[in-house]
PDB file of C-alpha atoms in Angstrom:
ATOM      1  CA  MET T  37    -122.384 -17.930-102.725  1.00 87.00           C
ATOM      2  CA  SER T  38    -119.192 -18.767-104.622  1.00 89.00           C
ATOM      3  CA  ILE T  39    -120.331 -16.686-107.592  1.00 92.00           C
ATOM      4  CA  ALA T  40    -121.091 -13.706-105.345  1.00 93.00           C
ATOM      5  CA  VAL T  41    -117.653 -13.943-103.728  1.00 92.00           C
ATOM      6  CA  LEU T  42    -115.989 -14.267-107.136  1.00 92.00           C
ATOM      7  CA  ARG T  43    -117.786 -11.189-108.478  1.00 92.00           C
ATOM      8  CA  THR T  44    -116.766  -9.185-105.425  1.00 92.00           C
ATOM      9  CA  PHE T  45    -113.164 -10.365-105.744  1.00 92.00           C
ATOM     10  CA  ILE T  46    -112.964  -9.304-109.400  1.00 91.00           C
ATOM     11  CA  GLN T  47    -114.308  -5.841-108.544  1.00 91.00           C
ATOM     12  CA  GLN T  48    -111.858  -5.521-105.665  1.00 91.00           C
ATOM     13  CA  ARG T  49    -109.051  -6.685-107.947  1.00 89.00           C
ATOM     14  CA  LYS T  50    -109.829  -3.849-110.373  1.00 91.00           C
ATOM     15  CA  LEU T  51    -109.851  -1.285-107.562  1.00 90.00           C
ATOM     16  CA  GLU T  52    -106.516  -2.535-106.244  1.00 89.00           C
ATOM     17  CA  HIS T  53    -105.022  -2.348-109.744  1.00 88.00           C
ATOM     18  CA  LYS T  54    -106.205   1.263-110.172  1.00 90.00           C
ATOM     19  CA  ALA T  55    -104.736   2.173-106.800  1.00 89.00           C
ATOM     20  CA  MET T  56    -101.422   0.601-107.789  1.00 86.00           C
ATOM     21  CA  LEU T  57    -101.347   2.591-111.053  1.00 88.00           C
ATOM     22  CA  ALA T  58    -102.138   5.781-109.141  1.00 87.00           C
ATOM     23  CA  ARG T  59     -99.247   5.161-106.753  1.00 87.00           C
ATOM     24  CA  GLN T  60     -96.870   4.551-109.643  1.00 84.00           C
ATOM     25  CA  ALA T  61     -98.040   7.682-111.456  1.00 82.00           C
ATOM     26  CA  LYS T  62     -97.593   9.728-108.299  1.00 83.00           C
ATOM     27  CA  ALA T  63     -94.085   8.374-107.784  1.00 80.00           C
ATOM     28  CA  GLY T  64     -93.140   9.338-111.346  1.00 68.00           C
ATOM     29  CA  PRO T  65     -90.774   7.630-113.789  1.00 61.00           C
ATOM     30  CA  LYS T  66     -87.454   6.364-112.548  1.00 57.00           C
ATOM     31  CA  VAL T  67     -84.365   8.283-113.644  1.00 49.00           C
ATOM     32  CA  PRO T  68     -81.532   6.027-114.832  1.00 51.00           C
ATOM     33  CA  ASP T  69     -78.398   6.232-112.719  1.00 53.00           C
ATOM     34  CA  GLU T  70     -75.926   5.751-115.548  1.00 50.00           C
ATOM     35  CA  SER T  71     -75.307   8.813-117.697  1.00 45.00           C
ATOM     36  CA  VAL T  72     -74.840   8.333-121.407  1.00 44.00           C
ATOM     37  CA  SER T  73     -71.390   9.444-122.502  1.00 48.00           C
ATOM     38  CA  GLU T  74     -71.297  11.467-125.675  1.00 48.00           C
ATOM     39  CA  MET T  75     -68.879  10.506-128.418  1.00 47.00           C
ATOM     40  CA  GLU T  76     -66.441  13.292-129.332  1.00 50.00           C
ATOM     41  CA  PRO T  77     -65.226  13.643-132.915  1.00 50.00           C
ATOM     42  CA  PRO T  78     -61.468  13.394-133.639  1.00 50.00           C
ATOM     43  CA  ALA T  79     -59.581  16.629-132.979  1.00 50.00           C
ATOM     44  CA  ASP T  80     -57.551  16.529-136.195  1.00 51.00           C
ATOM     45  CA  SER T  81     -60.523  16.286-138.577  1.00 47.00           C
ATOM     46  CA  SER T  82     -62.214  19.648-138.949  1.00 47.00           C
ATOM     47  CA  GLN T  83     -64.229  18.462-141.935  1.00 48.00           C
ATOM     48  CA  HIS T  84     -65.907  15.131-142.711  1.00 48.00           C
ATOM     49  CA  ASN T  85     -67.202  14.332-146.209  1.00 52.00           C
ATOM     50  CA  GLY T  86     -67.388  17.974-147.087  1.00 53.00           C
ATOM     51  CA  MET T  87     -69.250  18.965-143.906  1.00 53.00           C
ATOM     52  CA  SER T  88     -67.972  21.147-141.107  1.00 56.00           C
ATOM     53  CA  SER T  89     -67.526  19.844-137.551  1.00 58.00           C
ATOM     54  CA  ASP T  90     -70.564  21.874-136.432  1.00 58.00           C
ATOM     55  CA  GLY T  91     -72.731  20.158-139.050  1.00 56.00           C
ATOM     56  CA  CYS T  92     -71.538  16.712-137.965  1.00 58.00           C
ATOM     57  CA  LYS T  93     -72.348  17.504-134.349  1.00 58.00           C
ATOM     58  CA  LEU T  94     -75.819  18.701-135.343  1.00 52.00           C
ATOM     59  CA  LEU T  95     -76.513  15.497-137.291  1.00 53.00           C
ATOM     60  CA  GLU T  96     -75.246  13.366-134.408  1.00 61.00           C
ATOM     61  CA  GLU T  97     -77.462  15.207-131.929  1.00 59.00           C
ATOM     62  CA  MET T  98     -80.494  14.825-134.217  1.00 56.00           C
ATOM     63  CA  SER T  99     -79.880  11.098-134.675  1.00 61.00           C
ATOM     64  CA  GLN T 100     -79.429  10.636-130.912  1.00 61.00           C
ATOM     65  CA  ASP T 101     -82.671  12.514-130.227  1.00 57.00           C
ATOM     66  CA  GLU T 102     -84.541  10.354-132.754  1.00 58.00           C
ATOM     67  CA  GLN T 103     -83.145   7.156-131.231  1.00 57.00           C
ATOM     68  CA  CYS T 104     -84.048   8.308-127.722  1.00 57.00           C
ATOM     69  CA  SER T 105     -87.580   9.207-128.777  1.00 59.00           C
ATOM     70  CA  ILE T 106     -88.080   5.821-130.476  1.00 56.00           C
ATOM     71  CA  SER T 107     -86.696   3.934-127.497  1.00 57.00           C
ATOM     72  CA  ASP T 108     -88.878   5.980-125.126  1.00 57.00           C
ATOM     73  CA  VAL T 109     -91.999   5.146-127.133  1.00 53.00           C
ATOM     74  CA  GLN T 110     -91.133   1.453-127.196  1.00 54.00           C
ATOM     75  CA  THR T 111     -90.432   1.452-123.451  1.00 55.00           C
ATOM     76  CA  ARG T 112     -93.729   3.188-122.715  1.00 55.00           C
ATOM     77  CA  ASN T 113     -95.635   0.705-124.885  1.00 50.00           C
ATOM     78  CA  LEU T 114     -94.018  -2.268-123.149  1.00 45.00           C
ATOM     79  CA  ARG T 115     -94.645  -0.753-119.726  1.00 55.00           C
ATOM     80  CA  ARG T 116     -98.282  -0.064-120.637  1.00 55.00           C
ATOM     81  CA  LYS T 117     -98.773  -3.683-121.698  1.00 51.00           C
ATOM     82  CA  ASP T 118     -97.199  -4.925-118.474  1.00 58.00           C
ATOM     83  CA  LEU T 119     -99.452  -2.698-116.380  1.00 74.00           C
ATOM     84  CA  GLU T 120    -102.672  -3.773-118.086  1.00 82.00           C
ATOM     85  CA  LEU T 121    -104.961  -5.820-115.851  1.00 84.00           C
ATOM     86  CA  LYS T 122    -105.457  -9.175-117.504  1.00 88.00           C
ATOM     87  CA  PRO T 123    -108.753 -11.066-117.130  1.00 89.00           C
ATOM     88  CA  ALA T 124    -108.849 -13.406-114.174  1.00 90.00           C
ATOM     89  CA  ARG T 125    -107.951 -17.071-114.611  1.00 92.00           C
ATOM     90  CA  VAL T 126    -109.943 -19.600-112.598  1.00 94.00           C
ATOM     91  CA  LEU T 127    -109.035 -23.197-111.783  1.00 94.00           C
ATOM     92  CA  GLU T 128    -111.655 -25.652-110.580  1.00 93.00           C
ATOM     93  CA  ALA T 129    -109.418 -28.461-109.462  1.00 92.00           C
ATOM     94  CA  LEU T 130    -112.112 -31.101-108.894  1.00 91.00           C
ATOM     95  CA  SER T 131    -114.807 -30.269-111.415  1.00 90.00           C
ATOM     96  CA  ALA T 132    -116.664 -33.590-112.018  1.00 88.00           C
ATOM     97  CA  SER T 133    -119.260 -32.701-114.690  1.00 89.00           C
ATOM     98  CA  GLY T 134    -118.166 -29.054-114.695  1.00 87.00           C
ATOM     99  CA  LEU T 135    -121.426 -27.400-113.619  1.00 90.00           C
ATOM    100  CA  ARG T 136    -119.763 -24.891-111.294  1.00 92.00           C
ATOM    101  CA  ALA T 137    -117.076 -24.073-113.857  1.00 92.00           C
ATOM    102  CA  LEU T 138    -119.809 -23.441-116.438  1.00 92.00           C
ATOM    103  CA  ARG T 139    -121.569 -21.053-114.092  1.00 92.00           C
ATOM    104  CA  TYR T 140    -118.320 -19.189-113.486  1.00 92.00           C
ATOM    105  CA  ALA T 141    -117.745 -18.805-117.235  1.00 91.00           C
ATOM    106  CA  ARG T 142    -121.299 -17.726-118.054  1.00 90.00           C
ATOM    107  CA  GLU T 143    -122.362 -15.664-115.043  1.00 91.00           C
ATOM    108  CA  VAL T 144    -119.231 -13.818-113.876  1.00 90.00           C
ATOM    109  CA  GLU T 145    -117.876 -10.933-115.937  1.00 88.00           C
ATOM    110  CA  GLY T 146    -114.159 -10.260-116.024  1.00 87.00           C
ATOM    111  CA  ILE T 147    -113.074 -13.898-116.280  1.00 91.00           C
ATOM    112  CA  GLY T 148    -110.735 -14.729-119.122  1.00 88.00           C
ATOM    113  CA  GLN T 149    -110.311 -18.480-118.717  1.00 90.00           C
ATOM    114  CA  VAL T 150    -111.716 -21.283-116.585  1.00 93.00           C
ATOM    115  CA  VAL T 151    -109.796 -24.565-116.343  1.00 94.00           C
ATOM    116  CA  ALA T 152    -111.742 -27.609-115.133  1.00 93.00           C
ATOM    117  CA  LEU T 153    -109.817 -30.680-113.968  1.00 93.00           C
ATOM    118  CA  ASP T 154    -110.763 -34.218-113.048  1.00 92.00           C
ATOM    119  CA  ASN T 155    -108.932 -37.536-112.928  1.00 92.00           C
ATOM    120  CA  ASP T 156    -111.938 -39.559-114.113  1.00 91.00           C
ATOM    121  CA  LYS T 157    -112.287 -39.904-117.881  1.00 93.00           C
ATOM    122  CA  VAL T 158    -116.074 -40.281-117.680  1.00 93.00           C
ATOM    123  CA  TYR T 159    -116.426 -36.966-115.835  1.00 93.00           C
ATOM    124  CA  VAL T 160    -114.104 -35.186-118.253  1.00 93.00           C
ATOM    125  CA  GLU T 161    -116.148 -36.368-121.241  1.00 93.00           C
ATOM    126  CA  SER T 162    -119.318 -35.257-119.473  1.00 92.00           C
ATOM    127  CA  CYS T 163    -117.780 -31.841-118.787  1.00 92.00           C
ATOM    128  CA  ARG T 164    -116.747 -31.386-122.413  1.00 91.00           C
ATOM    129  CA  ARG T 165    -120.220 -32.387-123.553  1.00 92.00           C
ATOM    130  CA  ASN T 166    -121.763 -29.819-121.217  1.00 91.00           C
ATOM    131  CA  ILE T 167    -119.395 -27.171-122.572  1.00 90.00           C
ATOM    132  CA  ARG T 168    -120.627 -27.823-126.112  1.00 90.00           C
ATOM    133  CA  PHE T 169    -124.242 -27.664-124.951  1.00 90.00           C
ATOM    134  CA  ASN T 170    -123.695 -24.196-123.443  1.00 88.00           C
ATOM    135  CA  GLY T 171    -122.679 -22.442-126.638  1.00 83.00           C
ATOM    136  CA  SER T 172    -119.855 -20.208-127.789  1.00 83.00           C
ATOM    137  CA  VAL T 173    -119.355 -18.308-124.523  1.00 80.00           C
ATOM    138  CA  ALA T 174    -118.565 -21.476-122.610  1.00 80.00           C
ATOM    139  CA  CYS T 175    -116.451 -22.881-125.450  1.00 86.00           C
ATOM    140  CA  SER T 176    -114.315 -19.736-125.634  1.00 87.00           C
ATOM    141  CA  LYS T 177    -113.639 -19.493-121.887  1.00 88.00           C
ATOM    142  CA  LEU T 178    -113.799 -23.011-120.488  1.00 91.00           C
ATOM    143  CA  GLU T 179    -111.470 -25.944-121.078  1.00 90.00           C
ATOM    144  CA  SER T 180    -111.468 -29.374-119.455  1.00 91.00           C
ATOM    145  CA  HIS T 181    -108.450 -31.600-118.809  1.00 92.00           C
ATOM    146  CA  LEU T 182    -107.944 -35.145-117.595  1.00 93.00           C
ATOM    147  CA  ALA T 183    -105.276 -34.651-114.931  1.00 91.00           C
ATOM    148  CA  ASP T 184    -104.383 -35.107-111.307  1.00 92.00           C
ATOM    149  CA  ALA T 185    -105.141 -31.775-109.645  1.00 93.00           C
ATOM    150  CA  ARG T 186    -102.082 -31.949-107.386  1.00 94.00           C
ATOM    151  CA  VAL T 187     -99.661 -32.491-110.266  1.00 94.00           C
ATOM    152  CA  TYR T 188    -101.351 -29.876-112.451  1.00 94.00           C
ATOM    153  CA  MET T 189    -101.216 -27.190-109.768  1.00 94.00           C
ATOM    154  CA  LEU T 190     -97.563 -27.939-108.997  1.00 93.00           C
ATOM    155  CA  THR T 191     -96.631 -27.637-112.678  1.00 92.00           C
ATOM    156  CA  HIS T 192     -98.518 -24.330-113.030  1.00 90.00           C
ATOM    157  CA  PRO T 193     -97.244 -22.216-110.100  1.00 88.00           C
ATOM    158  CA  LYS T 194     -98.691 -18.720-109.565  1.00 86.00           C
ATOM    159  CA  GLU T 195    -100.788 -18.894-112.729  1.00 87.00           C
ATOM    160  CA  PHE T 196    -104.341 -18.663-111.398  1.00 93.00           C
ATOM    161  CA  ASP T 197    -106.128 -15.761-109.772  1.00 94.00           C
ATOM    162  CA  VAL T 198    -108.788 -18.097-108.338  1.00 94.00           C
ATOM    163  CA  VAL T 199    -108.470 -21.736-107.254  1.00 95.00           C
ATOM    164  CA  ASP T 200    -111.572 -23.667-106.188  1.00 94.00           C
ATOM    165  CA  LEU T 201    -111.186 -26.865-104.140  1.00 94.00           C
ATOM    166  CA  ASP T 202    -114.329 -28.892-103.436  1.00 92.00           C
ATOM    167  CA  PRO T 203    -113.289 -32.503-102.773  1.00 92.00           C
ATOM    168  CA  TYR T 204    -115.133 -35.415-101.244  1.00 89.00           C
ATOM    169  CA  GLY T 205    -113.891 -35.380 -97.658  1.00 89.00           C
ATOM    170  CA  SER T 206    -110.764 -33.574 -96.567  1.00 92.00           C
ATOM    171  CA  PRO T 207    -108.942 -31.076 -98.834  1.00 94.00           C
ATOM    172  CA  SER T 208    -105.664 -31.445 -96.921  1.00 93.00           C
ATOM    173  CA  VAL T 209    -103.911 -33.465 -99.649  1.00 94.00           C
ATOM    174  CA  PHE T 210    -104.499 -30.641-102.165  1.00 94.00           C
ATOM    175  CA  LEU T 211    -103.538 -27.646-100.039  1.00 95.00           C
ATOM    176  CA  ASP T 212     -99.772 -27.855-100.518  1.00 94.00           C
ATOM    177  CA  SER T 213    -100.067 -27.526-104.297  1.00 94.00           C
ATOM    178  CA  ALA T 214    -103.061 -25.163-104.191  1.00 94.00           C
ATOM    179  CA  VAL T 215    -101.287 -22.423-102.216  1.00 95.00           C
ATOM    180  CA  GLN T 216     -98.461 -22.489-104.779  1.00 94.00           C
ATOM    181  CA  SER T 217    -100.689 -22.157-107.844  1.00 94.00           C
ATOM    182  CA  VAL T 218    -102.425 -18.944-106.692  1.00 95.00           C
ATOM    183  CA  VAL T 219    -100.952 -15.609-107.768  1.00 93.00           C
ATOM    184  CA  ASP T 220    -100.023 -12.978-105.207  1.00 93.00           C
ATOM    185  CA  GLY T 221    -103.304 -11.527-103.964  1.00 93.00           C
ATOM    186  CA  GLY T 222    -105.371 -14.317-105.505  1.00 95.00           C
ATOM    187  CA  ILE T 223    -108.187 -16.142-103.771  1.00 96.00           C
ATOM    188  CA  LEU T 224    -108.472 -19.773-102.681  1.00 96.00           C
ATOM    189  CA  MET T 225    -111.948 -21.234-102.163  1.00 96.00           C
ATOM    190  CA  CYS T 226    -111.807 -24.439-100.139  1.00 96.00           C
ATOM    191  CA  THR T 227    -114.468 -26.879 -98.901  1.00 95.00           C
ATOM    192  CA  ALA T 228    -114.186 -29.634 -96.289  1.00 94.00           C
ATOM    193  CA  THR T 229    -117.040 -32.154 -96.094  1.00 93.00           C
ATOM    194  CA  ASP T 230    -115.610 -34.320 -93.297  1.00 90.00           C
ATOM    195  CA  LEU T 231    -117.384 -32.279 -90.655  1.00 91.00           C
ATOM    196  CA  ALA T 232    -117.644 -35.197 -88.229  1.00 91.00           C
ATOM    197  CA  VAL T 233    -113.850 -35.364 -88.059  1.00 92.00           C
ATOM    198  CA  LEU T 234    -113.456 -31.590 -87.700  1.00 92.00           C
ATOM    199  CA  CYS T 235    -116.078 -31.407 -84.944  1.00 90.00           C
ATOM    200  CA  GLY T 236    -114.383 -33.943 -82.673  1.00 85.00           C
ATOM    201  CA  GLY T 237    -115.739 -37.279 -83.848  1.00 85.00           C
ATOM    202  CA  ASN T 238    -112.228 -38.651 -84.290  1.00 85.00           C
ATOM    203  CA  GLY T 239    -109.477 -36.492 -82.864  1.00 87.00           C
ATOM    204  CA  GLU T 240    -106.577 -38.638 -84.077  1.00 91.00           C
ATOM    205  CA  VAL T 241    -107.764 -38.553 -87.689  1.00 93.00           C
ATOM    206  CA  CYS T 242    -108.278 -34.790 -87.483  1.00 92.00           C
ATOM    207  CA  TYR T 243    -104.756 -34.314 -86.139  1.00 94.00           C
ATOM    208  CA  SER T 244    -103.264 -36.479 -88.885  1.00 93.00           C
ATOM    209  CA  LYS T 245    -105.072 -34.530 -91.640  1.00 93.00           C
ATOM    210  CA  TYR T 246    -105.194 -30.970 -90.322  1.00 94.00           C
ATOM    211  CA  GLY T 247    -102.547 -30.800 -87.600  1.00 91.00           C
ATOM    212  CA  SER T 248    -105.071 -29.793 -84.922  1.00 92.00           C
ATOM    213  CA  TYR T 249    -106.936 -31.689 -82.217  1.00 92.00           C
ATOM    214  CA  PRO T 250    -110.666 -30.820 -82.035  1.00 91.00           C
ATOM    215  CA  LEU T 251    -112.816 -30.591 -78.927  1.00 88.00           C
ATOM    216  CA  ARG T 252    -116.497 -31.369 -78.721  1.00 87.00           C
ATOM    217  CA  GLY T 253    -118.793 -28.559 -77.676  1.00 87.00           C
ATOM    218  CA  LYS T 254    -121.397 -26.063 -78.794  1.00 89.00           C
ATOM    219  CA  TYR T 255    -118.662 -24.178 -80.626  1.00 90.00           C
ATOM    220  CA  CYS T 256    -117.526 -27.214 -82.656  1.00 91.00           C
ATOM    221  CA  HIS T 257    -118.550 -25.735 -86.032  1.00 93.00           C
ATOM    222  CA  GLU T 258    -116.609 -22.547 -85.418  1.00 93.00           C
ATOM    223  CA  MET T 259    -113.672 -24.672 -84.324  1.00 94.00           C
ATOM    224  CA  ALA T 260    -113.958 -26.640 -87.573  1.00 94.00           C
ATOM    225  CA  LEU T 261    -113.607 -23.417 -89.559  1.00 95.00           C
ATOM    226  CA  ARG T 262    -110.624 -22.303 -87.502  1.00 95.00           C
ATOM    227  CA  ILE T 263    -108.926 -25.687 -87.898  1.00 95.00           C
ATOM    228  CA  LEU T 264    -109.318 -25.521 -91.681  1.00 96.00           C
ATOM    229  CA  LEU T 265    -108.008 -21.944 -91.801  1.00 96.00           C
ATOM    230  CA  ALA T 266    -105.024 -22.868 -89.635  1.00 96.00           C
ATOM    231  CA  CYS T 267    -104.242 -25.795 -91.926  1.00 95.00           C
ATOM    232  CA  ILE T 268    -104.284 -23.573 -95.020  1.00 96.00           C
ATOM    233  CA  GLU T 269    -102.125 -20.998 -93.238  1.00 96.00           C
ATOM    234  CA  SER T 270     -99.548 -23.624 -92.253  1.00 95.00           C
ATOM    235  CA  HIS T 271     -99.247 -24.819 -95.852  1.00 96.00           C
ATOM    236  CA  ALA T 272     -98.907 -21.245 -97.123  1.00 95.00           C
ATOM    237  CA  ASN T 273     -96.233 -20.381 -94.529  1.00 96.00           C
ATOM    238  CA  ARG T 274     -93.973 -23.127 -95.887  1.00 94.00           C
ATOM    239  CA  TYR T 275     -93.606 -21.091 -99.079  1.00 94.00           C
ATOM    240  CA  LYS T 276     -93.273 -17.667 -97.399  1.00 93.00           C
ATOM    241  CA  ARG T 277     -96.904 -16.806 -98.002  1.00 94.00           C
ATOM    242  CA  TYR T 278     -99.805 -15.975 -95.725  1.00 95.00           C
ATOM    243  CA  ILE T 279    -103.595 -15.902 -95.915  1.00 95.00           C
ATOM    244  CA  VAL T 280    -106.263 -13.292 -95.214  1.00 95.00           C
ATOM    245  CA  PRO T 281    -109.704 -14.834 -94.564  1.00 95.00           C
ATOM    246  CA  VAL T 282    -112.510 -13.222 -96.565  1.00 94.00           C
ATOM    247  CA  LEU T 283    -115.532 -15.388 -95.731  1.00 95.00           C
ATOM    248  CA  SER T 284    -116.041 -18.556 -93.680  1.00 95.00           C
ATOM    249  CA  VAL T 285    -119.285 -20.542 -93.806  1.00 94.00           C
ATOM    250  CA  HIS T 286    -120.695 -23.608 -92.062  1.00 93.00           C
ATOM    251  CA  MET T 287    -123.679 -25.143 -93.830  1.00 89.00           C
ATOM    252  CA  ASP T 288    -125.351 -28.554 -93.577  1.00 86.00           C
ATOM    253  CA  PHE T 289    -122.554 -31.158 -93.633  1.00 88.00           C
ATOM    254  CA  TYR T 290    -119.604 -29.018 -94.748  1.00 92.00           C
ATOM    255  CA  VAL T 291    -117.558 -25.903 -94.104  1.00 94.00           C
ATOM    256  CA  ARG T 292    -116.273 -23.592 -96.826  1.00 95.00           C
ATOM    257  CA  VAL T 293    -113.691 -20.835 -96.533  1.00 96.00           C
ATOM    258  CA  PHE T 294    -112.558 -18.080 -98.900  1.00 97.00           C
ATOM    259  CA  VAL T 295    -109.051 -16.744 -98.294  1.00 96.00           C
ATOM    260  CA  ARG T 296    -106.705 -14.456-100.170  1.00 96.00           C
ATOM    261  CA  ILE T 297    -103.071 -15.491-100.419  1.00 95.00           C
ATOM    262  CA  TYR T 298    -100.212 -12.987-100.306  1.00 94.00           C
ATOM    263  CA  ARG T 299     -96.445 -13.084-100.294  1.00 89.00           C
TER     264      ARG T 299
END
């Protein structure tokens, strides 16, 4: 499911980039407001180094045209590089042995880099061993780090197109840093496995973690999804961002949501 959503997101990302380029091309290049003042030669010198004033003006105009053409080419090249769509960067914040990160790197086209994090040295060594077992494709795209996911995401703001959170229990402690590490228009994939709390088993604990009080009923699983979405939205709003839900799923003992984050 996560791979299918990631593939769809990358395709949608390409379409949005093409639409943005089309809008910019339709708008046309911006005309600078400041006009370039031309330098006038001294009035008393009719000749300069054996050349007439008309010849000097012609040389000056030619040199100015050459400089303008060179600067225009350089500006266009820089603008073209800025407008190029870079491959997506993916962060799996709680990777354990890195199996999901490996599947992202091997099975999803359009991904440039996958970063796998864990704060357990044993899991990081296992992830690096699995990377070596999976050949050159995994080695070129995937890297594993021993780090606290919260600190890493806070020190890398707006660097990742995709952030995947799949903790044991509640993801609430990671949401504040996760919403800051996603680029504008990126996607956050978040799992909550404490379904008993979200479905009304302990209302006080749910309120302390998610800021909402659950009610028991036949609709408890839908309420669990809405509580998780509201929690992510509240964290995003603190940084002048908002979410757009893409897919919300309840399965077995957990709920998982996919949201895009915008400014």
